[in-house]
Short mmCIF file of C-alpha atoms in Angstrom, two decimals:
data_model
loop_
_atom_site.label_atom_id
_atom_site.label_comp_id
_atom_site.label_asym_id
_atom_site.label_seq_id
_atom_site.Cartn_x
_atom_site.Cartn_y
_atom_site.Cartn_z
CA UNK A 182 12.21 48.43 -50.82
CA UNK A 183 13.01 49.86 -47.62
CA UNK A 184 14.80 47.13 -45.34
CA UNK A 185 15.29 47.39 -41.53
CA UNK A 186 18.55 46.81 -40.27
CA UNK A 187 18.81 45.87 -36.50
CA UNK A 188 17.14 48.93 -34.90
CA UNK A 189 17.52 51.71 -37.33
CA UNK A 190 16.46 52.06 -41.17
CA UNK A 191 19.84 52.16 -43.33
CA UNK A 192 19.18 53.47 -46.82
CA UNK A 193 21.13 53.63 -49.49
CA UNK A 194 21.41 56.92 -51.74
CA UNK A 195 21.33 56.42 -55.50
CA UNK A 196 20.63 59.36 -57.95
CA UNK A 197 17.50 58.79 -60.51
CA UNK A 198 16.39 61.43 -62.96
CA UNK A 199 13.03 62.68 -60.53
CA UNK A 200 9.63 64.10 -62.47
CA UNK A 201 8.41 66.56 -60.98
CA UNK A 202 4.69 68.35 -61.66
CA UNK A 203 5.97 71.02 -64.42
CA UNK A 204 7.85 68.05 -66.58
CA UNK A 205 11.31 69.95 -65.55
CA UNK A 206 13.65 67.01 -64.36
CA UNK A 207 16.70 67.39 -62.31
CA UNK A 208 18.68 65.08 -60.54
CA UNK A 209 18.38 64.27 -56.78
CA UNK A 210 19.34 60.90 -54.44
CA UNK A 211 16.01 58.91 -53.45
CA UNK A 212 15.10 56.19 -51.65
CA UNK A 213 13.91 53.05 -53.36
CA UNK A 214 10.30 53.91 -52.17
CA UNK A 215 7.50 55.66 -54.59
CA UNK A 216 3.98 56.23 -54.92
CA UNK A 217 1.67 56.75 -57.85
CA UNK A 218 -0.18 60.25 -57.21
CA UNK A 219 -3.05 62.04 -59.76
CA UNK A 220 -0.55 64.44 -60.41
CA UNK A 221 2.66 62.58 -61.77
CA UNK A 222 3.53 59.48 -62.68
CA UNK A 223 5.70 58.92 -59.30
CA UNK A 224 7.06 60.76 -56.81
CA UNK A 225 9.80 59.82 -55.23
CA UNK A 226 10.82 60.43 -51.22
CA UNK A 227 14.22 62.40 -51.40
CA UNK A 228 17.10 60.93 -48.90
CA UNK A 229 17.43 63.76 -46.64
CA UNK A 230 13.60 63.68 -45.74
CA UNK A 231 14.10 60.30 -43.74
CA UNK A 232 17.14 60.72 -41.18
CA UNK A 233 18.62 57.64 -40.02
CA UNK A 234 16.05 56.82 -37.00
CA UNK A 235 14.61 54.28 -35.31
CA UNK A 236 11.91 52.01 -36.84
CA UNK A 237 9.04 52.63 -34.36
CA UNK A 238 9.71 55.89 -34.02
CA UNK A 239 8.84 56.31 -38.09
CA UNK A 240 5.47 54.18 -37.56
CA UNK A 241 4.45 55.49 -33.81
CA UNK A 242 1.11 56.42 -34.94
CA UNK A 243 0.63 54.87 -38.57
CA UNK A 244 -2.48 54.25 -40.12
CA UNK A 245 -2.61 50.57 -41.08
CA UNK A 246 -6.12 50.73 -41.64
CA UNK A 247 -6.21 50.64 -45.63
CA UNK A 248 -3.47 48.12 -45.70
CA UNK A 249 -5.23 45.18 -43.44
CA UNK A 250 -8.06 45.62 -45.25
CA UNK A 251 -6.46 45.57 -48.23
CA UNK A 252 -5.18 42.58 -47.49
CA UNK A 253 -8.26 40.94 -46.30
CA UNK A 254 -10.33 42.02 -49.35
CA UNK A 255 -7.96 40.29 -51.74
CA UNK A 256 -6.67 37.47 -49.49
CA UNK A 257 -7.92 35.01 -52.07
CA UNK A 258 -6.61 36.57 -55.15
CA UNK A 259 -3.21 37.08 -53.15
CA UNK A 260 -2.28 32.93 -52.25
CA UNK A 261 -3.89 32.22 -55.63
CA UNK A 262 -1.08 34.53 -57.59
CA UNK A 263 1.46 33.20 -55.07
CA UNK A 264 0.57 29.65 -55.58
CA UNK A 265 0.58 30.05 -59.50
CA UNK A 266 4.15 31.69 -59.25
CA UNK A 267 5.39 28.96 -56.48
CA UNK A 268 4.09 25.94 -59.55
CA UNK A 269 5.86 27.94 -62.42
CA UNK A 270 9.47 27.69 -60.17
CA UNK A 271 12.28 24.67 -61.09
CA UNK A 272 12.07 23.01 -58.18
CA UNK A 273 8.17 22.23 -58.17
CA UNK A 274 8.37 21.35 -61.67
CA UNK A 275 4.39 22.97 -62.70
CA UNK A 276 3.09 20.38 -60.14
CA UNK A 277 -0.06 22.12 -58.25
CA UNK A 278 -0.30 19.43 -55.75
CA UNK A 279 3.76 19.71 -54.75
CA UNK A 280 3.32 23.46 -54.42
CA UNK A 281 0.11 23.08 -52.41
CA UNK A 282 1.00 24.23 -48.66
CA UNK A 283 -1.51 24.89 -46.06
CA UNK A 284 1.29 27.46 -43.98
CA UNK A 285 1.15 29.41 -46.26
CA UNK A 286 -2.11 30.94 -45.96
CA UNK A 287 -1.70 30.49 -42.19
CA UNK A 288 1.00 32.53 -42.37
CA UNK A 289 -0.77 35.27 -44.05
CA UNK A 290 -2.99 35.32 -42.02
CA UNK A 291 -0.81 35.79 -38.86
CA UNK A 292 0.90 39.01 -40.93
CA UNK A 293 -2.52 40.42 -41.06
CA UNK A 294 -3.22 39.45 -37.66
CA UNK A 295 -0.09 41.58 -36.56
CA UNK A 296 -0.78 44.35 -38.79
CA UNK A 297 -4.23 44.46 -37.25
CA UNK A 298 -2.57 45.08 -34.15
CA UNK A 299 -3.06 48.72 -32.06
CA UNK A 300 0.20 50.54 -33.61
CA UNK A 301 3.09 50.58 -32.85
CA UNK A 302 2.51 47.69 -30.45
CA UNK A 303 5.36 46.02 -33.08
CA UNK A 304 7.49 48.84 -31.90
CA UNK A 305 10.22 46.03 -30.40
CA UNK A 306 12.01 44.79 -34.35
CA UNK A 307 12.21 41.10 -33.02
CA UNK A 308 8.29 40.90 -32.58
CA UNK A 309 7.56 39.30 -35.47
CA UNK A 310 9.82 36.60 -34.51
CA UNK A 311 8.15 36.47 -31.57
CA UNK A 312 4.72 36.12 -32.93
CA UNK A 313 3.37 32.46 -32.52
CA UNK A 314 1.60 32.54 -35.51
CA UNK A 315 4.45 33.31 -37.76
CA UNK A 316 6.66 31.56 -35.80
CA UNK A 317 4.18 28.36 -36.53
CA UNK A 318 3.21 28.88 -39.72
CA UNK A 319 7.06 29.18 -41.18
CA UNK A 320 8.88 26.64 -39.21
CA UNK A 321 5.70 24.07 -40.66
CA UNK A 322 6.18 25.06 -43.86
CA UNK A 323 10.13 24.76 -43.80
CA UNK A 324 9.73 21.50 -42.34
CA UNK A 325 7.23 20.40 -45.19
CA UNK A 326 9.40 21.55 -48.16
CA UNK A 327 12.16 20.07 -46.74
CA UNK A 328 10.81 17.02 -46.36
CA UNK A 329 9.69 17.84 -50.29
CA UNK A 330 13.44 17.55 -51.01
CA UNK A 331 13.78 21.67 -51.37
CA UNK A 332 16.47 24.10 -50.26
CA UNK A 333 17.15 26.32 -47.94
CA UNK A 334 17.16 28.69 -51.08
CA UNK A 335 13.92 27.32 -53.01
CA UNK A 336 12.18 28.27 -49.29
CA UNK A 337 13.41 31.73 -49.64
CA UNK A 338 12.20 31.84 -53.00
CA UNK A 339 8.53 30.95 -51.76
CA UNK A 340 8.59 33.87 -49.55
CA UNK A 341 9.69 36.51 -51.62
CA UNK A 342 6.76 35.75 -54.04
CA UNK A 343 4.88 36.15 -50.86
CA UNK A 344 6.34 39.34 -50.94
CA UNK A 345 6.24 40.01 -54.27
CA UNK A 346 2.40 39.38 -54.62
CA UNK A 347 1.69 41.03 -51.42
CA UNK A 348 3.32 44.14 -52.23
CA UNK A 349 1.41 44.18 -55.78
CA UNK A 350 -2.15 44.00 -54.04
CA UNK A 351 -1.57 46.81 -51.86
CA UNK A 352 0.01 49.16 -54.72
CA UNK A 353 -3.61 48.49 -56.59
CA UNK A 354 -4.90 49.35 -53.43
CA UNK A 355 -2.93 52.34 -52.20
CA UNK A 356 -5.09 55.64 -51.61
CA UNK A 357 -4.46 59.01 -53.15
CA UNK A 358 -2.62 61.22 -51.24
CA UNK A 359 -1.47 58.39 -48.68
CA UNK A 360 0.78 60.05 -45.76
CA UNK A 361 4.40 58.61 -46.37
CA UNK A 362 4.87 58.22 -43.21
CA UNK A 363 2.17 55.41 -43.08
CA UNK A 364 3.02 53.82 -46.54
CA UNK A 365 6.89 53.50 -45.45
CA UNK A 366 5.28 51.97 -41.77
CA UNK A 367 3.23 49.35 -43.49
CA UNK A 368 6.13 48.55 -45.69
CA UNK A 369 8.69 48.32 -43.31
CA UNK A 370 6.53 46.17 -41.17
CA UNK A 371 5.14 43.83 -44.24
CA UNK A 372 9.23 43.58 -44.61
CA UNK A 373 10.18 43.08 -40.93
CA UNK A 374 7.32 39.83 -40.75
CA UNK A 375 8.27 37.88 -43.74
CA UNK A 376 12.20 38.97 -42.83
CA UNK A 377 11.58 37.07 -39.90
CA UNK A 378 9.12 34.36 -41.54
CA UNK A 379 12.61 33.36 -43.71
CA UNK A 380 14.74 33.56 -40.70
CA UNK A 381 12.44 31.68 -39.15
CA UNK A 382 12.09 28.68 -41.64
CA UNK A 383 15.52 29.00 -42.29
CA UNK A 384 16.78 27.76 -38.54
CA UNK A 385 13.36 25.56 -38.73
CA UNK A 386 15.28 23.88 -41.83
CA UNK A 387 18.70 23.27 -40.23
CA UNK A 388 17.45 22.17 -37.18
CA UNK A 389 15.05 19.39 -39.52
CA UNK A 390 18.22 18.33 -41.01
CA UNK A 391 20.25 17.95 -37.68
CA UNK A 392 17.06 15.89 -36.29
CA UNK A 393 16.88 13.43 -39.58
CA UNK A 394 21.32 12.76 -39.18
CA UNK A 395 20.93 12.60 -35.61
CA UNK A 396 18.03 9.87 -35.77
CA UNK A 397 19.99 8.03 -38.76
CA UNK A 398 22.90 7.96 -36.35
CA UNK A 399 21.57 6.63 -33.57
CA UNK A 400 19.13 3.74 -34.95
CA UNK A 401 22.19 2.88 -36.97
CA UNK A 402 24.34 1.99 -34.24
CA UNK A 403 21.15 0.73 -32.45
CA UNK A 404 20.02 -1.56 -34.66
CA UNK A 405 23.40 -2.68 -37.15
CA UNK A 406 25.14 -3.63 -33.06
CA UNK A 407 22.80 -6.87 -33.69
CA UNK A 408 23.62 -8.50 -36.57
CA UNK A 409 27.51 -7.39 -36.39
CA UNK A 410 27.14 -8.89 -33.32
CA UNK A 411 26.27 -12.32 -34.49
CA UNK A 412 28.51 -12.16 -37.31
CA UNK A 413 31.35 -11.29 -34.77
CA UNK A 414 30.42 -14.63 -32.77
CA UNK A 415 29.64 -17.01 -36.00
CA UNK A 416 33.23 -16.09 -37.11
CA UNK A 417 34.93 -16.60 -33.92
CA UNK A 418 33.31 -20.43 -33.29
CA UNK A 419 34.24 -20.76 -37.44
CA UNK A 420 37.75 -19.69 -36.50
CA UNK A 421 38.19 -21.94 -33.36
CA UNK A 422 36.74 -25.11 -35.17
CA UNK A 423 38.91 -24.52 -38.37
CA UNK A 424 41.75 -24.15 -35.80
CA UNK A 425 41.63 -27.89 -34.68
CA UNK A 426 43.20 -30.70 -36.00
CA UNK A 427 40.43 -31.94 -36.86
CA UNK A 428 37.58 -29.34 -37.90
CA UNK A 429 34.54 -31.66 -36.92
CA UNK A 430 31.30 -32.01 -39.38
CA UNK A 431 31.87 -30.22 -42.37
CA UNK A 432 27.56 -29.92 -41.86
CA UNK A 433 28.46 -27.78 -38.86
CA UNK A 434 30.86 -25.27 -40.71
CA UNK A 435 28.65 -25.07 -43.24
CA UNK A 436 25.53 -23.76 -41.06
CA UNK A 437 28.28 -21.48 -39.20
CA UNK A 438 29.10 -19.57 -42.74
CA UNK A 439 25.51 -19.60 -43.98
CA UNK A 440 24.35 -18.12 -40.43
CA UNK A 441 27.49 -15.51 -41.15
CA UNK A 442 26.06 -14.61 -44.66
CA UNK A 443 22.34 -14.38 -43.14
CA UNK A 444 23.31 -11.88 -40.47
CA UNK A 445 25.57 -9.92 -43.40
CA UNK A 446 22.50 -9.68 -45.66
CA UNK A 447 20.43 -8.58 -42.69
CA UNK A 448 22.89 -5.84 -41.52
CA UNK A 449 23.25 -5.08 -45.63
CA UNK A 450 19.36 -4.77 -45.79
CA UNK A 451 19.07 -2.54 -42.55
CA UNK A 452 21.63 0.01 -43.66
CA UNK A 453 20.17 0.37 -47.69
CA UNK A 454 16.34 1.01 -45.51
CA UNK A 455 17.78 3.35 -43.23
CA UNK A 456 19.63 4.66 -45.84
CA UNK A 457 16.27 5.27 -47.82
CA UNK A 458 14.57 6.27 -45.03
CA UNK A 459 17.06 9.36 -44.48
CA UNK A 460 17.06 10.42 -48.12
CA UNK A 461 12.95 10.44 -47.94
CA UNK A 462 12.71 12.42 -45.00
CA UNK A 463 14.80 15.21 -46.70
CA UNK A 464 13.51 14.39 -49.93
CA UNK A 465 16.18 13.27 -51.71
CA UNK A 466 14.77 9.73 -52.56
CA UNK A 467 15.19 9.06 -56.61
CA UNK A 468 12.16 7.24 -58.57
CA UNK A 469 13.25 5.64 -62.08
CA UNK A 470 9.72 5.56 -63.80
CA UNK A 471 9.24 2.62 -66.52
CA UNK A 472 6.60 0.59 -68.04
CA UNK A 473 5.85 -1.88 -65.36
CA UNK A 474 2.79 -4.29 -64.53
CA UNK A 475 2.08 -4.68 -60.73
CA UNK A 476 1.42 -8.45 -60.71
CA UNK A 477 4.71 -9.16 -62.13
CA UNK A 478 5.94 -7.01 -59.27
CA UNK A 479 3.90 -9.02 -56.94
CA UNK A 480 4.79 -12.28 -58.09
CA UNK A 481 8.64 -10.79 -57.83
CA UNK A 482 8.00 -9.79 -54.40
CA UNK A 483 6.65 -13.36 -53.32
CA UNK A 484 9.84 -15.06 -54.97
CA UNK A 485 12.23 -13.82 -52.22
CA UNK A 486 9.61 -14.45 -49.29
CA UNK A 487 10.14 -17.62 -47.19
CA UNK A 488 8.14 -20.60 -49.14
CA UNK A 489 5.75 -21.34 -45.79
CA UNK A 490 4.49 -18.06 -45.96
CA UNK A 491 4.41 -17.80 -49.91
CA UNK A 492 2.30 -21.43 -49.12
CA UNK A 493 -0.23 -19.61 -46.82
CA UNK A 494 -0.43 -16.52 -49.31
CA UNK A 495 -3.53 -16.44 -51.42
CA UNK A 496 -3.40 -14.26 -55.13
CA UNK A 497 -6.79 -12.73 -56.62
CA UNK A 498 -6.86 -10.51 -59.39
CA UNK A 499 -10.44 -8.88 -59.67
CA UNK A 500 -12.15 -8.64 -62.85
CA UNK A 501 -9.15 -9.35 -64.73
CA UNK A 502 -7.48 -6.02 -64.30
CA UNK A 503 -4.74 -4.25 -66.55
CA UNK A 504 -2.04 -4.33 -63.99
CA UNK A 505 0.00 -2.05 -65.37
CA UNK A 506 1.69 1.86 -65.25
CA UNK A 507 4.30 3.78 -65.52
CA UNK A 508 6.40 3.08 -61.93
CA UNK A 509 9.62 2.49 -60.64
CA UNK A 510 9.42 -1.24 -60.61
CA UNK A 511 12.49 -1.82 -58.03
CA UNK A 512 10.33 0.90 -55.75
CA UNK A 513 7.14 -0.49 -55.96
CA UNK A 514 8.70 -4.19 -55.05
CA UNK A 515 9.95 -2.14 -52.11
CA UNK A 516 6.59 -1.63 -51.28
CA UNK A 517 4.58 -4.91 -51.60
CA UNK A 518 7.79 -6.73 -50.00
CA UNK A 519 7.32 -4.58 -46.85
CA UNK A 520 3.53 -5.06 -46.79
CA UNK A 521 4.13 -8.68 -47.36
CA UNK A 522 6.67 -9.00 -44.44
CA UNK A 523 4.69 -6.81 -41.96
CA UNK A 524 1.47 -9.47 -42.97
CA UNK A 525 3.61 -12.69 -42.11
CA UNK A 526 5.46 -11.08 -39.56
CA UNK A 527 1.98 -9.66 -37.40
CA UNK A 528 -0.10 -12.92 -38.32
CA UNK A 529 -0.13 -16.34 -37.20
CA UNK A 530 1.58 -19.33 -39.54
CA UNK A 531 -1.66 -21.04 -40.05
CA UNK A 532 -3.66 -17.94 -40.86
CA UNK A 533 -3.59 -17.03 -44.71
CA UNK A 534 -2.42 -13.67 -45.80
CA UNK A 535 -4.82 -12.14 -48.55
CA UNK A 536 -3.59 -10.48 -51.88
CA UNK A 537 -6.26 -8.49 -53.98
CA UNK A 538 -5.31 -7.01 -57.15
CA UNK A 539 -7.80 -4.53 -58.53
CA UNK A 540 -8.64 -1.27 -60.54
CA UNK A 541 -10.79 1.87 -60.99
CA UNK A 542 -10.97 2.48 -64.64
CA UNK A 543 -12.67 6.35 -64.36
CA UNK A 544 -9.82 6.81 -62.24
CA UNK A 545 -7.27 5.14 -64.06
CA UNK A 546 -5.53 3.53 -61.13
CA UNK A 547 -4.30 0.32 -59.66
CA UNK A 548 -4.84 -0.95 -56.28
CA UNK A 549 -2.99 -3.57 -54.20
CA UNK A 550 -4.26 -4.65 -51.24
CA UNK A 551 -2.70 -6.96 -48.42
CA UNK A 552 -4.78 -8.26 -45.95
CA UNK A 553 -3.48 -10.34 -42.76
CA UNK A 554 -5.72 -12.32 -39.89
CA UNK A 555 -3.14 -11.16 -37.40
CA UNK A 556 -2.90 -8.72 -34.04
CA UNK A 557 -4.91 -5.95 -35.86
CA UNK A 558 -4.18 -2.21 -34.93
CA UNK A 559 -5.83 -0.26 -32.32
CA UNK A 560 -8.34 2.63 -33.60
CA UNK A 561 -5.86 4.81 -32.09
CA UNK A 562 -3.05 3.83 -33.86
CA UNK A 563 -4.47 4.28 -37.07
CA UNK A 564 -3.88 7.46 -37.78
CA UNK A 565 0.20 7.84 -36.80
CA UNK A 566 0.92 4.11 -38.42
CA UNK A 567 2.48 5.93 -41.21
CA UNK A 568 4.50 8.44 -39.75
CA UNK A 569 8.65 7.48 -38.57
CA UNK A 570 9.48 5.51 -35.80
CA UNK A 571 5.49 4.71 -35.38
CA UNK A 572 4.54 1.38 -34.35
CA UNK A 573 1.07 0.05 -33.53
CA UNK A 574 1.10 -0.19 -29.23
CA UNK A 575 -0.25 -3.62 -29.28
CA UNK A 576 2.89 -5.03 -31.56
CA UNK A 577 4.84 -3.65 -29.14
CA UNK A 578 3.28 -5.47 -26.42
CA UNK A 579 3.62 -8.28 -28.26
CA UNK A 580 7.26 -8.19 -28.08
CA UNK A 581 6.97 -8.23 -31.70
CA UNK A 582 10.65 -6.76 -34.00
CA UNK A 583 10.24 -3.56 -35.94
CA UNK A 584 11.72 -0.14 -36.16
CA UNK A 585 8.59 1.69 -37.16
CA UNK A 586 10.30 2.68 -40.40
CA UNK A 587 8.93 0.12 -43.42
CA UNK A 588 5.45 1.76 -43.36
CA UNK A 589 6.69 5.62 -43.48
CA UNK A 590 8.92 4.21 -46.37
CA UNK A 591 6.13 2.94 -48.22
CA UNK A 592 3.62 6.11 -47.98
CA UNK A 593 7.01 7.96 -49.38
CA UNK A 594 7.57 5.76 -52.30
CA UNK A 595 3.28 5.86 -53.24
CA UNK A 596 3.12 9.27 -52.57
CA UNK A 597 6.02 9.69 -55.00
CA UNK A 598 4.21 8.24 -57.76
CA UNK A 599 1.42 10.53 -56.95
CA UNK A 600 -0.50 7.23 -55.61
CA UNK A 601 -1.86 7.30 -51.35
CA UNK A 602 -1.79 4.28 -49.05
CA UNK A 603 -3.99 3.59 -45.99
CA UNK A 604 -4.67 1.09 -43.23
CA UNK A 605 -7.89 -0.58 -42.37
CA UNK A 606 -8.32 -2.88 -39.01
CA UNK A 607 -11.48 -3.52 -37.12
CA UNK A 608 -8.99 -3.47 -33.63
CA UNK A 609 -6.58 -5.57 -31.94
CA UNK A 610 -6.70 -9.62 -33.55
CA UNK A 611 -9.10 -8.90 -36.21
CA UNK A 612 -5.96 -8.32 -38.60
CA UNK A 613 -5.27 -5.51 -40.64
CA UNK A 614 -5.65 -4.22 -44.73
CA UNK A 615 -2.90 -2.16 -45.99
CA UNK A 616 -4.15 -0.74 -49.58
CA UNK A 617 -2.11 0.85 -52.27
CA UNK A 618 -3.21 2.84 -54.69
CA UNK A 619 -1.36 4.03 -57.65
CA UNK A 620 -2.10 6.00 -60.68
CA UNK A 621 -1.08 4.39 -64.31
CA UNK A 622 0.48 7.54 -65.02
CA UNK A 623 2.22 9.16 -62.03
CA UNK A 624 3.28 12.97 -63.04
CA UNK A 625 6.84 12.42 -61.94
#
């Protein structure tokens, strides 16, 4: 394929044995590019028919006409060959749904969009980095794989089948006796977009990454600064009391060490969640499936909660359930710990805190829901309560703890196992529903 370079179209000779009308073959330096003609099988451009010259200069005046509606007529048949070729790579592992991606289409659409365009309005070789469309379409879809856990590389991948299937419409499509001059335009302009589409998501993934260490860094030293803190002074009145002659109640020193080892656990437990929270965003959080049964998990879960909330908490099962799939256990506690926290945490001591255990057989899923007669959410709120560093206005208002990070952690870990999660909350002190759902079988 013919590639621009900066402002000028480099090409590199190679000698090919040519066919020419009468079947005589001799040997001549091409270009990469060929058509498919009535007369021959191909016929190849020779090298010394293209000088070196400038990119719009080559396309002032192409026809583009066949190509955008080319495009157009098999737009369908185009993401449907790209999407079966993006499932069949390594990294998305023949999963449909993990290859799904809306900017994909979006960005097809802006290509055709600029093709569409009066030529050679694209005369300037940085407009299709310039063009919102593509500009939006790529750096959403870099920022969506990479939160998928893929590469810089598996990107690039994704849009050279773009390429690839792109390219194979319009040779179906190509007309007899096509100019060269406009098949070489269309090309080099196809080229130029999705060379900028992969620039584009390429700087769209680096800067992701930057954002993700740069917001680990600072709610680490935001948030650990607390409970080193306390350790710092816990050891310090330890130190001065086991200084004296006479240490004092042994009660005292006691409570000192055990307030030492809560703030240690705390600062332990902050780190491994921001530590998971970092590896999700980039995709890089691990699931260990196994046989597991969810009210085990449950009753796991409510083992390490405080025993005045486990004494408010109230554990249904409906219609005798099978409770069980094929999970990461240690995950899923993850989950129904954090729901179970948030529930306590948002929700008055003498209010109980709901557990409902359930199933869809057709579907062949599990559901958990945890329901609190707490602060509620506001409508509004609803829809971002998921998403990093969200938290509900009202809890904020309330002076209430939180770094907005448990709930994004949970969608990640469901979502892993294939399963969705959603809130439910009639508004502000009505309390809120938090609702997993998980498939028995989770394709992972």
């Amino acid at each position: 394929m013919l590639q621009p370079c900066g402002k000028h179209v480099n090409i590199k000779d190679y000698t090919i044995k040519s066919k020419s009308i009468n079947g005589a073959g001799s040997e001549t330096p091409w270009t990469t590019d060929k058509q498919e003609t009535p007369e021959t099988a191909e016929v190849l451009i020779p090298v010394e028919a293209i000088p070196d010259r400038r990119v719009e200069e080559y396309s002032d005046g192409a026809n583009f006409a066949w190509v955008t509606a080319a495009l157009t007529e098999r737009r369908d048949e185009i993401l449907e060959r790209w999407l079966e070729a993006a499932v069949s790579q390594t990294f998305h592992a023949g999963r449909r749904e993990h290859a799904v991606a809306d900017h994909i289409p979006r960005l097809f659409d802006a290509l055709v969009d600029l093709l569409n365009a009066t030529a050679p309005s694209w005369v300037d070789t940085r407009a299709p980095l310039e063009d919102s469309g593509i500009v939006a379409a790529t750096q959403g879809h870099a920022r969506a794989r990479a939160a998928q856990g893929l590469s810089p590389a598996n990107v690039v991948v994704e849009f050279r089948l773009l390429r690839q299937e792109i390219w194979r419409a319009l040779r179906a499509e190509l007309p007899n006796r096509a100019p060269t001059g406009d098949v070489v335009a269309a090309e080099m302009l196809v080229n130029d977009a999705l060379d900028a589409a992969i620039t584009q998501a390429l700087a769209a993934l680096s800067d992701y990454v930057e954002q993700v260490r740069e917001e680990f860094l600072a709610t680490t030293l935001h948030d650990v600064r607390q409970p080193l803190t306390s350790i710092s002074g816990e050891a310090q009145l330890l130190v001065r009391r086991l200084s004296r002659a006479t240490p004092g109640d042994p009660q005292q020193l006691l409570d000192g060490a055990e307030r030492i080892q809560a703030s240690a656990k705390r600062m332990t437990s902050l780190l491994e969640m921001l530590s998971d929270v970092s590896r999700l965003a980039l995709g890089g959080l691990e699931m260990h499936m196994s046989d597991a049964n969810l009210e085990e998990i449950v009753r796991t879960a409510l083992a390490h909660c405080p025993a005045d909330d486990v004494a408010r908490t109230v554990f249904t099962s409906e219609s005798a359930p099978d409770p069980t799939g094929n999970w990461d256990p240690n995950r899923i506690e993850q989950v129904v710990s954090n729901l179970l926290s948030n529930a306590y945490k948002y929700s008055d001591k003498d209010t109980p805190v709901e557990i409902t255990l359930g199933a869809d057989e057709p579907a062949d899923t599990v559901t958990l829901t945890v329901r609190d007669h707490g602060i509620g959410i506001p409508p509004e709120d609803i829809p971002h309560i998921f998403a990093r560093y969200s938290r509900a206005g009202n809890a904020v208002g309330n002076g209430v703890d939180g770094l907005g990070l448990g709930l994004f952690l949970c969608k990640g870990i469901v979502e892993a196992h294939d399963g969705h999660i959603y809130a439910e909350s009639e508004g502000p002190g009505h309390g809120t529903a938090i609702t997993m759902v998980l498939p028995r079988h989770a394709a992972r």
